[in-house]
mmCIF file of C-alpha atoms in Angstrom:
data_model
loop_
_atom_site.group_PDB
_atom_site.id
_atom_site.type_symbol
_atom_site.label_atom_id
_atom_site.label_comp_id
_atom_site.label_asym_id
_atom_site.label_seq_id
_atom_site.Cartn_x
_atom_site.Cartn_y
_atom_site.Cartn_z
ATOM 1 C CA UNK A 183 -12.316 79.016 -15.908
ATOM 2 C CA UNK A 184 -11.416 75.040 -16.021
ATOM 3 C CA UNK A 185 -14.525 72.939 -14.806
ATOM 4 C CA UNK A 186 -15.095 71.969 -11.543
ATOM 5 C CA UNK A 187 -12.400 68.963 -10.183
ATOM 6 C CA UNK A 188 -10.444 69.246 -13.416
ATOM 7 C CA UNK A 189 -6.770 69.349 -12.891
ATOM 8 C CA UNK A 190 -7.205 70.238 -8.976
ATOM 9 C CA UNK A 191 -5.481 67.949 -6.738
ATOM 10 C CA UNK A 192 -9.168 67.049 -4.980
ATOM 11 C CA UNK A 193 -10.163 65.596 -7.998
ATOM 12 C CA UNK A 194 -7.219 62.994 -8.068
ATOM 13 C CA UNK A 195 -6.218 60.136 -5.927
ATOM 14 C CA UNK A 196 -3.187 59.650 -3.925
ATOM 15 C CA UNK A 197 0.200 59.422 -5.796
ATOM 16 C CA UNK A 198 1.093 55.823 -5.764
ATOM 17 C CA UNK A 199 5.000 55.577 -6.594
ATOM 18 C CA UNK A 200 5.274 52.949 -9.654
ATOM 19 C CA UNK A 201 6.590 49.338 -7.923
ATOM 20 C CA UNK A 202 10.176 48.749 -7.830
ATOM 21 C CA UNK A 203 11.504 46.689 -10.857
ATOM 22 C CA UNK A 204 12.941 43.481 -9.735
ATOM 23 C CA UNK A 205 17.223 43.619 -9.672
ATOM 24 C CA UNK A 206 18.575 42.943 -13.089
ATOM 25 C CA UNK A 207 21.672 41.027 -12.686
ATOM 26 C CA UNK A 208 23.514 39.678 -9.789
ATOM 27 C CA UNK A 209 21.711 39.088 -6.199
ATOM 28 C CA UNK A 210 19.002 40.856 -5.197
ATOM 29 C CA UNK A 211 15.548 41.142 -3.189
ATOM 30 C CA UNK A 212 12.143 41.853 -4.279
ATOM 31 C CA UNK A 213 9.001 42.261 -3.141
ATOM 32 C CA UNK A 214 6.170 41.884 -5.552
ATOM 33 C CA UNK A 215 3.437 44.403 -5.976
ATOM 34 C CA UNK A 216 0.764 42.279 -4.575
ATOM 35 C CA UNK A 217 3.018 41.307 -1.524
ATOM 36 C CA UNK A 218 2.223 37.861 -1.087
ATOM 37 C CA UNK A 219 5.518 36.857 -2.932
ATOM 38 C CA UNK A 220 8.701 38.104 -1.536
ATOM 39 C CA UNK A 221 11.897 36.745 -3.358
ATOM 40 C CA UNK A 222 15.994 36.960 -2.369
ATOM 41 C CA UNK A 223 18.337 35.350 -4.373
ATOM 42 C CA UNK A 224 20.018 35.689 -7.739
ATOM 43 C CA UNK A 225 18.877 36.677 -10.657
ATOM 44 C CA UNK A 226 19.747 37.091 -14.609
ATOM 45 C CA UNK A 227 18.364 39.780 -17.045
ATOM 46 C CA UNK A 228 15.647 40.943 -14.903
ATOM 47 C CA UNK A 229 14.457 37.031 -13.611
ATOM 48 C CA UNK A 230 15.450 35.061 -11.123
ATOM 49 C CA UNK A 231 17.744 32.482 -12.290
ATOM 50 C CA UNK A 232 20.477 30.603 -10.152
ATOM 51 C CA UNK A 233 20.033 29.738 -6.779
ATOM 52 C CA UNK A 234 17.315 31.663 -4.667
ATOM 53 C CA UNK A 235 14.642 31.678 -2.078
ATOM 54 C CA UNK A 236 10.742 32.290 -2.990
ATOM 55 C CA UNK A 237 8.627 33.060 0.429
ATOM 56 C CA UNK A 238 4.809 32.654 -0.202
ATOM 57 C CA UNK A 239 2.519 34.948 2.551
ATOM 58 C CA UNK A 240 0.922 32.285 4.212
ATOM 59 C CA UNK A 241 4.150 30.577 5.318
ATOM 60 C CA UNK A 242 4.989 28.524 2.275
ATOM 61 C CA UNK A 243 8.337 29.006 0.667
ATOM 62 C CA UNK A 244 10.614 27.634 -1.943
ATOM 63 C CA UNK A 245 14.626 27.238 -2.370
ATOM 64 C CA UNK A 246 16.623 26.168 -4.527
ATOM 65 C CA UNK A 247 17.222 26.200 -8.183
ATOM 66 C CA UNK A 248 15.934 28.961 -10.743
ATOM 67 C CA UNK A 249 15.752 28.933 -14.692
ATOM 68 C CA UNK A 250 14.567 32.063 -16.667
ATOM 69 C CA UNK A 251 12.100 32.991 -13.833
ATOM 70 C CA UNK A 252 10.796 29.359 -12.961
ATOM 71 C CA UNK A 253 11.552 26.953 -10.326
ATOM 72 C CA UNK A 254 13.361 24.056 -12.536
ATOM 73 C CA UNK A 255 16.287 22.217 -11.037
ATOM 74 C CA UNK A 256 17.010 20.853 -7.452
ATOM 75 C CA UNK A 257 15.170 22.421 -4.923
ATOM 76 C CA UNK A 258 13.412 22.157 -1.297
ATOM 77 C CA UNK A 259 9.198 23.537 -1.266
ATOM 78 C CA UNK A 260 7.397 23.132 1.672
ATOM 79 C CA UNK A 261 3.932 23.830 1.693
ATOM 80 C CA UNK A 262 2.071 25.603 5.149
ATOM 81 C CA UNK A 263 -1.160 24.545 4.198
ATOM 82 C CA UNK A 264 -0.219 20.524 4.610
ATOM 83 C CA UNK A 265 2.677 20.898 6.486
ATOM 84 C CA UNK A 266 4.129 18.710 4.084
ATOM 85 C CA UNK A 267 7.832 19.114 2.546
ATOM 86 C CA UNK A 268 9.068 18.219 -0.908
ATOM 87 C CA UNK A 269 13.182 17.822 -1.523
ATOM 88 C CA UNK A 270 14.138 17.067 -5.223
ATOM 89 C CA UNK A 271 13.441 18.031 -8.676
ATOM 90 C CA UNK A 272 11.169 19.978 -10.161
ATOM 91 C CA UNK A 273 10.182 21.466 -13.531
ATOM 92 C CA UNK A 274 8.058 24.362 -14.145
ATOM 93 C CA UNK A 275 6.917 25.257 -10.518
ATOM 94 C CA UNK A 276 5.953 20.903 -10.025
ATOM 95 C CA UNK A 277 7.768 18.114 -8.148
ATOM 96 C CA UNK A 278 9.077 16.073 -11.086
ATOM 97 C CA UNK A 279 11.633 13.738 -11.163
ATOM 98 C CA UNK A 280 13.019 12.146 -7.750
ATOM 99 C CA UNK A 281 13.109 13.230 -4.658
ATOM 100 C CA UNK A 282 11.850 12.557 -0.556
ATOM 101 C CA UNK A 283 8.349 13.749 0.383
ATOM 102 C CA UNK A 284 8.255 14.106 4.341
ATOM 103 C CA UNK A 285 4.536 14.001 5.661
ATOM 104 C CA UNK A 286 3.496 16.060 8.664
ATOM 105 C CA UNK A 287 0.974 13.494 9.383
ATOM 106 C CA UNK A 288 3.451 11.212 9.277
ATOM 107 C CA UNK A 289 5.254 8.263 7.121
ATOM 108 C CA UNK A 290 7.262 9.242 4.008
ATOM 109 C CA UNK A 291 8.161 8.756 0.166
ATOM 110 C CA UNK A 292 11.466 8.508 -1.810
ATOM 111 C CA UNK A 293 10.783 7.441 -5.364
ATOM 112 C CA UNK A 294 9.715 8.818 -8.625
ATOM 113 C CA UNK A 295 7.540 11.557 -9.064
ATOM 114 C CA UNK A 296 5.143 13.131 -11.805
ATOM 115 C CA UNK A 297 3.453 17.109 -11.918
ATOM 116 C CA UNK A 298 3.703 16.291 -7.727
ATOM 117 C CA UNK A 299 2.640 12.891 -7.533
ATOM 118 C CA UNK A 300 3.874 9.721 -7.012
ATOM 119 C CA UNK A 301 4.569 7.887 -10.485
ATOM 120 C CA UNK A 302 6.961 5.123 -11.420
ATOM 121 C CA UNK A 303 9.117 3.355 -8.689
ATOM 122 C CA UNK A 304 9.253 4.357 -5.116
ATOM 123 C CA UNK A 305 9.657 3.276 -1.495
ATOM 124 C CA UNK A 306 6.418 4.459 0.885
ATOM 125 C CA UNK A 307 6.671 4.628 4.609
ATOM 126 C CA UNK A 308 2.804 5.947 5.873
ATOM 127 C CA UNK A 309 1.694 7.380 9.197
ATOM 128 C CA UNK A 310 0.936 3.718 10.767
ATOM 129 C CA UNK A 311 4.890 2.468 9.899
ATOM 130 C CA UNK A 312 3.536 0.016 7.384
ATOM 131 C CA UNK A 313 6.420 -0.107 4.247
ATOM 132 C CA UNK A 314 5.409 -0.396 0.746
ATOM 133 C CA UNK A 315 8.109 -0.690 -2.059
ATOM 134 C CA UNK A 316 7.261 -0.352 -5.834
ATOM 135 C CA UNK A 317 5.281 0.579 -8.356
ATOM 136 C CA UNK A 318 3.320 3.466 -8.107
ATOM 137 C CA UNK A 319 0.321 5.298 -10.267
ATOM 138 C CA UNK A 320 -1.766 8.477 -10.364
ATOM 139 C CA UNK A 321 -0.408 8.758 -6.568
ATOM 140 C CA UNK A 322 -1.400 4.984 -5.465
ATOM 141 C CA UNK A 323 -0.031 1.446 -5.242
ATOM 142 C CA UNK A 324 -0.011 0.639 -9.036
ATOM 143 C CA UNK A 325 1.919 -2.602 -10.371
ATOM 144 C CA UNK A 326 3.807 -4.656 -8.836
ATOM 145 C CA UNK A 327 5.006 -4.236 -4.986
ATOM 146 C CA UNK A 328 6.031 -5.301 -1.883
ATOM 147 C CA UNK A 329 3.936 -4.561 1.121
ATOM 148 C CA UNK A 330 5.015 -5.157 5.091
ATOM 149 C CA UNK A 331 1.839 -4.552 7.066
ATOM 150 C CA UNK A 332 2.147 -3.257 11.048
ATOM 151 C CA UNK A 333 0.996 -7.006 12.083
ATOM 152 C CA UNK A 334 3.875 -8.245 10.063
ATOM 153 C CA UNK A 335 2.377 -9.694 7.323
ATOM 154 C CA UNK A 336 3.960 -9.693 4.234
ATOM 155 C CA UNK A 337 2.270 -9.642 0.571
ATOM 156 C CA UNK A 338 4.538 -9.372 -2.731
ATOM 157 C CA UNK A 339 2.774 -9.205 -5.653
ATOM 158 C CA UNK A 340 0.059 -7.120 -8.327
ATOM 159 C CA UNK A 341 -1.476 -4.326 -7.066
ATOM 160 C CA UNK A 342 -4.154 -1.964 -8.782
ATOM 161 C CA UNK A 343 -4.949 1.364 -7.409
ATOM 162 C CA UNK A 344 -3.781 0.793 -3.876
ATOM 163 C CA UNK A 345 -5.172 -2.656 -3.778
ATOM 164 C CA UNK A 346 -4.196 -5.909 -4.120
ATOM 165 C CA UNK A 347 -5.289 -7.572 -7.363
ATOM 166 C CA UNK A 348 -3.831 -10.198 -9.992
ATOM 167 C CA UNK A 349 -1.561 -12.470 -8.399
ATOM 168 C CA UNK A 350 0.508 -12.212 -5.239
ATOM 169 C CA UNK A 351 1.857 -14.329 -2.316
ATOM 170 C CA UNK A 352 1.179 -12.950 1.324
ATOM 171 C CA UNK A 353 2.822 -14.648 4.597
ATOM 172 C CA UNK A 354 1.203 -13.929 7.762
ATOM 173 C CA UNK A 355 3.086 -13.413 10.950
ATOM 174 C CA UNK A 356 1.448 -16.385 12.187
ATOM 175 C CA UNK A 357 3.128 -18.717 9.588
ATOM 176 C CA UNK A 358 0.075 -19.087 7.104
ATOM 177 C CA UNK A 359 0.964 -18.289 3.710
ATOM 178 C CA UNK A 360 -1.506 -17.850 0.874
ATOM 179 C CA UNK A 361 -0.559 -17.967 -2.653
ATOM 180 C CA UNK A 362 -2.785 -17.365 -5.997
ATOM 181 C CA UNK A 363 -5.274 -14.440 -7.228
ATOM 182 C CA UNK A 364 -6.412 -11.625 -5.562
ATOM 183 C CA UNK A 365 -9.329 -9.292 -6.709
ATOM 184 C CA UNK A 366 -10.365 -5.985 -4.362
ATOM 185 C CA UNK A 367 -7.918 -6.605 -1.808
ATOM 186 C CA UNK A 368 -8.888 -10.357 -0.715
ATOM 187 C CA UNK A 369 -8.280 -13.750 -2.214
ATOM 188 C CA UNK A 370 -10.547 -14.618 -5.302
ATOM 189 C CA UNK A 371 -10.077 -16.587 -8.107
ATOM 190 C CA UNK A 372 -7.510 -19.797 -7.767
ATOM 191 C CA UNK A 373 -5.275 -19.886 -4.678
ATOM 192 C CA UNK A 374 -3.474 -22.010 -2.095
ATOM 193 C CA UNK A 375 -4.064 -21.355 1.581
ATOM 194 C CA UNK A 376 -1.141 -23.093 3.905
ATOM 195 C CA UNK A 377 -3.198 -22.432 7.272
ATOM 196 C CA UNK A 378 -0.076 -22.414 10.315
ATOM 197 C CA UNK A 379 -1.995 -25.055 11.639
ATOM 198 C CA UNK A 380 -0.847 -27.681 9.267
ATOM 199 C CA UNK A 381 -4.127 -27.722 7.223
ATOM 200 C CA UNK A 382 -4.025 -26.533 3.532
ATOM 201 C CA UNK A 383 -6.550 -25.681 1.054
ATOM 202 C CA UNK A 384 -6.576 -25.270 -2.495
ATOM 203 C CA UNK A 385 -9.242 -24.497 -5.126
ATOM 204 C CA UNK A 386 -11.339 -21.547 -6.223
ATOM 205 C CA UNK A 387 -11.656 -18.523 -3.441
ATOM 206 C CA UNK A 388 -14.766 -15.998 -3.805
ATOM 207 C CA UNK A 389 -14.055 -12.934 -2.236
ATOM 208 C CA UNK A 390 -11.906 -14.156 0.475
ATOM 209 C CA UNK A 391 -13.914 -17.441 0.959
ATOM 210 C CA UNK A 392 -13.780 -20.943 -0.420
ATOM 211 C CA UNK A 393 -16.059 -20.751 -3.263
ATOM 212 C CA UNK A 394 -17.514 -24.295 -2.118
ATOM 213 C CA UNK A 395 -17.428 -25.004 1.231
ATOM 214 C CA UNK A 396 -17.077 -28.537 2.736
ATOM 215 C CA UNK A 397 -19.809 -29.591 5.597
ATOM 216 C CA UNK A 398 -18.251 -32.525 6.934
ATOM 217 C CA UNK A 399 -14.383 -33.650 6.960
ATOM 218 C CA UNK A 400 -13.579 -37.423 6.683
ATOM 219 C CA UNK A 401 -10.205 -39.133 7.680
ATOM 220 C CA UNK A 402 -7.955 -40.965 4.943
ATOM 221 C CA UNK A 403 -5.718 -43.497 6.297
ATOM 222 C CA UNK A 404 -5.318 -46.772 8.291
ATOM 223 C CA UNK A 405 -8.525 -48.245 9.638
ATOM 224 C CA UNK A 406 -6.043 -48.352 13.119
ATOM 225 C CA UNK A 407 -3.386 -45.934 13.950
ATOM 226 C CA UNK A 408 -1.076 -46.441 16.940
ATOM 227 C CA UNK A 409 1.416 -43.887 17.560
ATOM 228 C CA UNK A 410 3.684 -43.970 20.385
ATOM 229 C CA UNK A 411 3.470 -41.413 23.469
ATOM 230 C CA UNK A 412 4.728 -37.870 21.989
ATOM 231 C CA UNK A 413 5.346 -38.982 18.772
ATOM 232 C CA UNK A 414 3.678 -36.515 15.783
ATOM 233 C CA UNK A 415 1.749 -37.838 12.895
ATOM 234 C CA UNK A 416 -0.028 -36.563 9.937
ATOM 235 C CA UNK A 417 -3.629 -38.025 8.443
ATOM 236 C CA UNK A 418 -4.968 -36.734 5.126
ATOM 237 C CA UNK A 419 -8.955 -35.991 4.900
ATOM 238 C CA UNK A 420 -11.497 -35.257 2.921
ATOM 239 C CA UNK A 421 -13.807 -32.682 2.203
ATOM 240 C CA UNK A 422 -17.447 -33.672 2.161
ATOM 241 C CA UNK A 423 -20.786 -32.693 1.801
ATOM 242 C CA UNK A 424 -24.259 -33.673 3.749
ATOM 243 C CA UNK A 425 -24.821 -36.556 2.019
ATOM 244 C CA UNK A 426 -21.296 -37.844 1.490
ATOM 245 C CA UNK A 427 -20.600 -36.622 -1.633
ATOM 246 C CA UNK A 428 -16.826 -35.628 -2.371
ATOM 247 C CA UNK A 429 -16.950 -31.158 -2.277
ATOM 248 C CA UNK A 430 -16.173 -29.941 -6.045
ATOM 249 C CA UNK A 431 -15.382 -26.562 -6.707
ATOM 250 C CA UNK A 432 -17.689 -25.159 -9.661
ATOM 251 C CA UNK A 433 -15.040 -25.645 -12.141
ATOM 252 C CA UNK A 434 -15.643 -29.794 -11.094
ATOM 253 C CA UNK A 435 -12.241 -29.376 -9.242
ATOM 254 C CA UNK A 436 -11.843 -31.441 -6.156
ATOM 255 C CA UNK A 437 -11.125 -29.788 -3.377
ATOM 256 C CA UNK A 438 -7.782 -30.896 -1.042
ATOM 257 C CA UNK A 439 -6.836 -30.302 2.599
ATOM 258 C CA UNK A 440 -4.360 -32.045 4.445
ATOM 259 C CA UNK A 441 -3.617 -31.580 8.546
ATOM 260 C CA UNK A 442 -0.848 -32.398 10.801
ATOM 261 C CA UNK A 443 -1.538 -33.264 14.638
ATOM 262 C CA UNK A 444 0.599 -31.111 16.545
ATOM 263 C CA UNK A 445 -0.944 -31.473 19.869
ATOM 264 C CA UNK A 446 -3.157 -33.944 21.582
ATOM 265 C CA UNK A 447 -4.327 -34.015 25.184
ATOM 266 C CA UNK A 448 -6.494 -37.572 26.211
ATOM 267 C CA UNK A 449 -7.143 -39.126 29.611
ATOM 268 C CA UNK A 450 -5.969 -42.087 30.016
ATOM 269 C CA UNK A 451 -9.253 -44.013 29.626
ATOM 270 C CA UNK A 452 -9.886 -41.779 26.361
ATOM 271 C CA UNK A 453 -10.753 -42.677 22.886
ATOM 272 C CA UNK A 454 -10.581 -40.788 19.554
ATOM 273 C CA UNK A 455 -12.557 -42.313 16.805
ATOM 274 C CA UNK A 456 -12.293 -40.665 13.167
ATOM 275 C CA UNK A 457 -14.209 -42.300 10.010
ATOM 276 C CA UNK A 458 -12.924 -43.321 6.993
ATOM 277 C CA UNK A 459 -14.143 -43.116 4.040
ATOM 278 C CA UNK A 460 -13.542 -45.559 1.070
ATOM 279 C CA UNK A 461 -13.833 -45.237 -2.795
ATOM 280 C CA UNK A 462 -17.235 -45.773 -2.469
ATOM 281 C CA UNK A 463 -18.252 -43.150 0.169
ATOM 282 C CA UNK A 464 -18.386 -45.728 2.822
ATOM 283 C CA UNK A 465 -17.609 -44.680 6.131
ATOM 284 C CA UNK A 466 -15.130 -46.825 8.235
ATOM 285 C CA UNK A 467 -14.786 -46.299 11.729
ATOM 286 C CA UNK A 468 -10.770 -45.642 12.886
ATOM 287 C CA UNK A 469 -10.241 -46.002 16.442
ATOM 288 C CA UNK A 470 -7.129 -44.842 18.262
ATOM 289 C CA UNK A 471 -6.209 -46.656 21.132
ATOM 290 C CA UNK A 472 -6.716 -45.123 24.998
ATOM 291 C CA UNK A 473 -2.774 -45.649 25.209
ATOM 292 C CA UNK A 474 -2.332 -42.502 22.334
ATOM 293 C CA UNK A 475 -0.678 -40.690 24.562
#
C-alpha cells in the first residue's frame, strides 16, 4: 500500500507547461516567463540580435539595435517612469555615445553621453529656454561653456559643476559687461565691471562685491567746466574714503572708476558744484555754470 499523498495527484500541484523557448533564428516574439518583458523582433541563435523592439510592463520600451542579446547600437528608449526619451547610441543596455535626450519636463540635450549621462561636449536647452553649449561632467556644466540666460544675459567662460568659476566674461542685456574671476557663481577674485551707465570699476571682487568699498566719490578735472546746451561730456573721479584717503584694494591696488554724463536736467537758475581733489587730498570746489543746459 504506497503512503498516504505519495504518487496521487492530491499530493501534487498543478501542471505548469515549461515556458516557451525564445525563436532561434529569424523574427520572432517572446514573452518572458516573468511577463514584465515582452520582446518582437529578430533574433540570432536563440538571442535577439538585429533590429527589434523590447516592451518593459510599466510602459517603458526599447527599439532599435540588438547584439548577442544586448541593446548595443543605434536605438530609441523611452523611459515611463520620467517620461523622458533617449535617441542614439548605446552599449550594454546604457546611453553611450551621442545622441538627443527630450525632457518631459521640458528643455533638451544633444551632445555626448557616458553610462546615461551627460559627458564631454553638448548643447543643453532646459525647461525655462535658457541655452547652454559645452562642456559637460558627471551630468553638469563642467569646463568651459557658453551660457544665454532667459533675461538675455550672456556669460562665456569656466564653469565647475554647473557653476560659474575660473574666469569668464558675462554681458548683460542692459549693456554692462563684467570681465575677470568668478568663484560659486558670482564675481570674486580680480575683475572689471563696465556698469551701462558709463561708470567702470576694476579691482578685487568678494563674492559679488567690491572687496573695498569707496564712501565718498571726488571729481577729477577742470576747476570750471562749461559745456554747451546738449552737448555730452565725461569727468573722471575718485574713489575715497571718510577721511579723504584714496580707497586701496587689500592687495594696495588703487581702485578706478570713470563716468560719462548722459543726461542732465537743471532749472535755469540751477547750479551743480562737484569737488576736486588735488595730489594732496585737497578738495577744490568745481562749479558749473546755471547756463549748463
Amino acid at each position: 500500500m504506497a503512503a498516504v499523498g505519495e504518487g496521487t495527484p492530491s499530493s501534487r500541484g498543478p501542471r505548469r507547461d515549461p515556458p516557451r523557448r525564445p525563436p532561434r533564428d529569424g523574427y520572432g516574439v517572446y514573452v518572458y516567463p516573468n511577463s514584465f518583458f515582452r520582446y518582437e523582433g529578430e533574433w540570432k541563435g536563440g538571442r535577439k540580435h538585429g533590429h527589434g523592439k523590447l516592451l518593459f510592463k510599466d510602459g517603458s520600451y526599447y527599439e532599435g539595435a540588438f547584439v548577442d542579446g544586448e541593446i548595443t547600437g543605434e536605438g530609441r528608449r523611452h523611459w515611463a517612469w520620467s517620461g523622458d526619451t533617449f535617441s542614439g547610441q548605446f552599449v550594454l543596455g546604457e546611453p553611450q555615445g551621442y545622441g538627443v535626450m527630450e525632457y518631459k519636463a521640458g528643455g533638451c540635450y544633444e551632445g555626448e553621453v557616458s553610462h546615461g549621462m551627460r559627458e564631454g561636449h553638448g548643447f543643453l536647452v532646459d525647461r525655462d529656454g535658457q541655452v547652454y553649449q559645452g562642456s559637460f561632467h558627471d551630468n553638469k556644466r563642467h569646463g568651459p561653456g557658453q551660457m544665454l540666460f532667459k533675461n538675455g544675459d550672456k556669460y562665456d567662460g569656466d564653469w565647475v559643476r554647473d557653476q560659474r568659476q575660473g574666469h569668464g566674461v558675462l554681458r548683460c542685456a542692459d549693456g554692462s559687461t563684467y570681465e575677470g574671476q568668478w568663484h560659486s557663481d558670482v564675481f570674486s577674485g580680480l575683475g572689471s565691471m563696465a556698469h551701462c551707465s558709463g561708470v567702470t570699476y576694476y579691482g578685487l571682487w568678494i563674492n559679488g562685491h567690491p572687496a573695498e568699498q569707496a564712501t565718498r566719490i571726488a571729481i577729477l578735472g577742470p576747476e570750471v567746466m562749461e559745456v554747451a546746451q546738449g552737448s555730452p561730456f565725461s569727468v573722471n573721479v575718485q574713489l575715497l574714503q571718510d577721511h579723504g584717503e584714496i580707497a586701496k584694494s587689500e592687495s594696495g591696488r588703487v581702485l578706478q572708476i570713470s563716468a560719462g554724463v548722459r543726461y542732465v536736467q537743471l532749472s535755469a537758475y540751477s547750479e551743480v558744484s562737484f569737488f576736486k581733489v588735488d595730489g594732496d587730498n585737497q578738495e577744490t570746489l568745481i562749479q558749473t555754470p546755471s547756463s549748463f543746459f
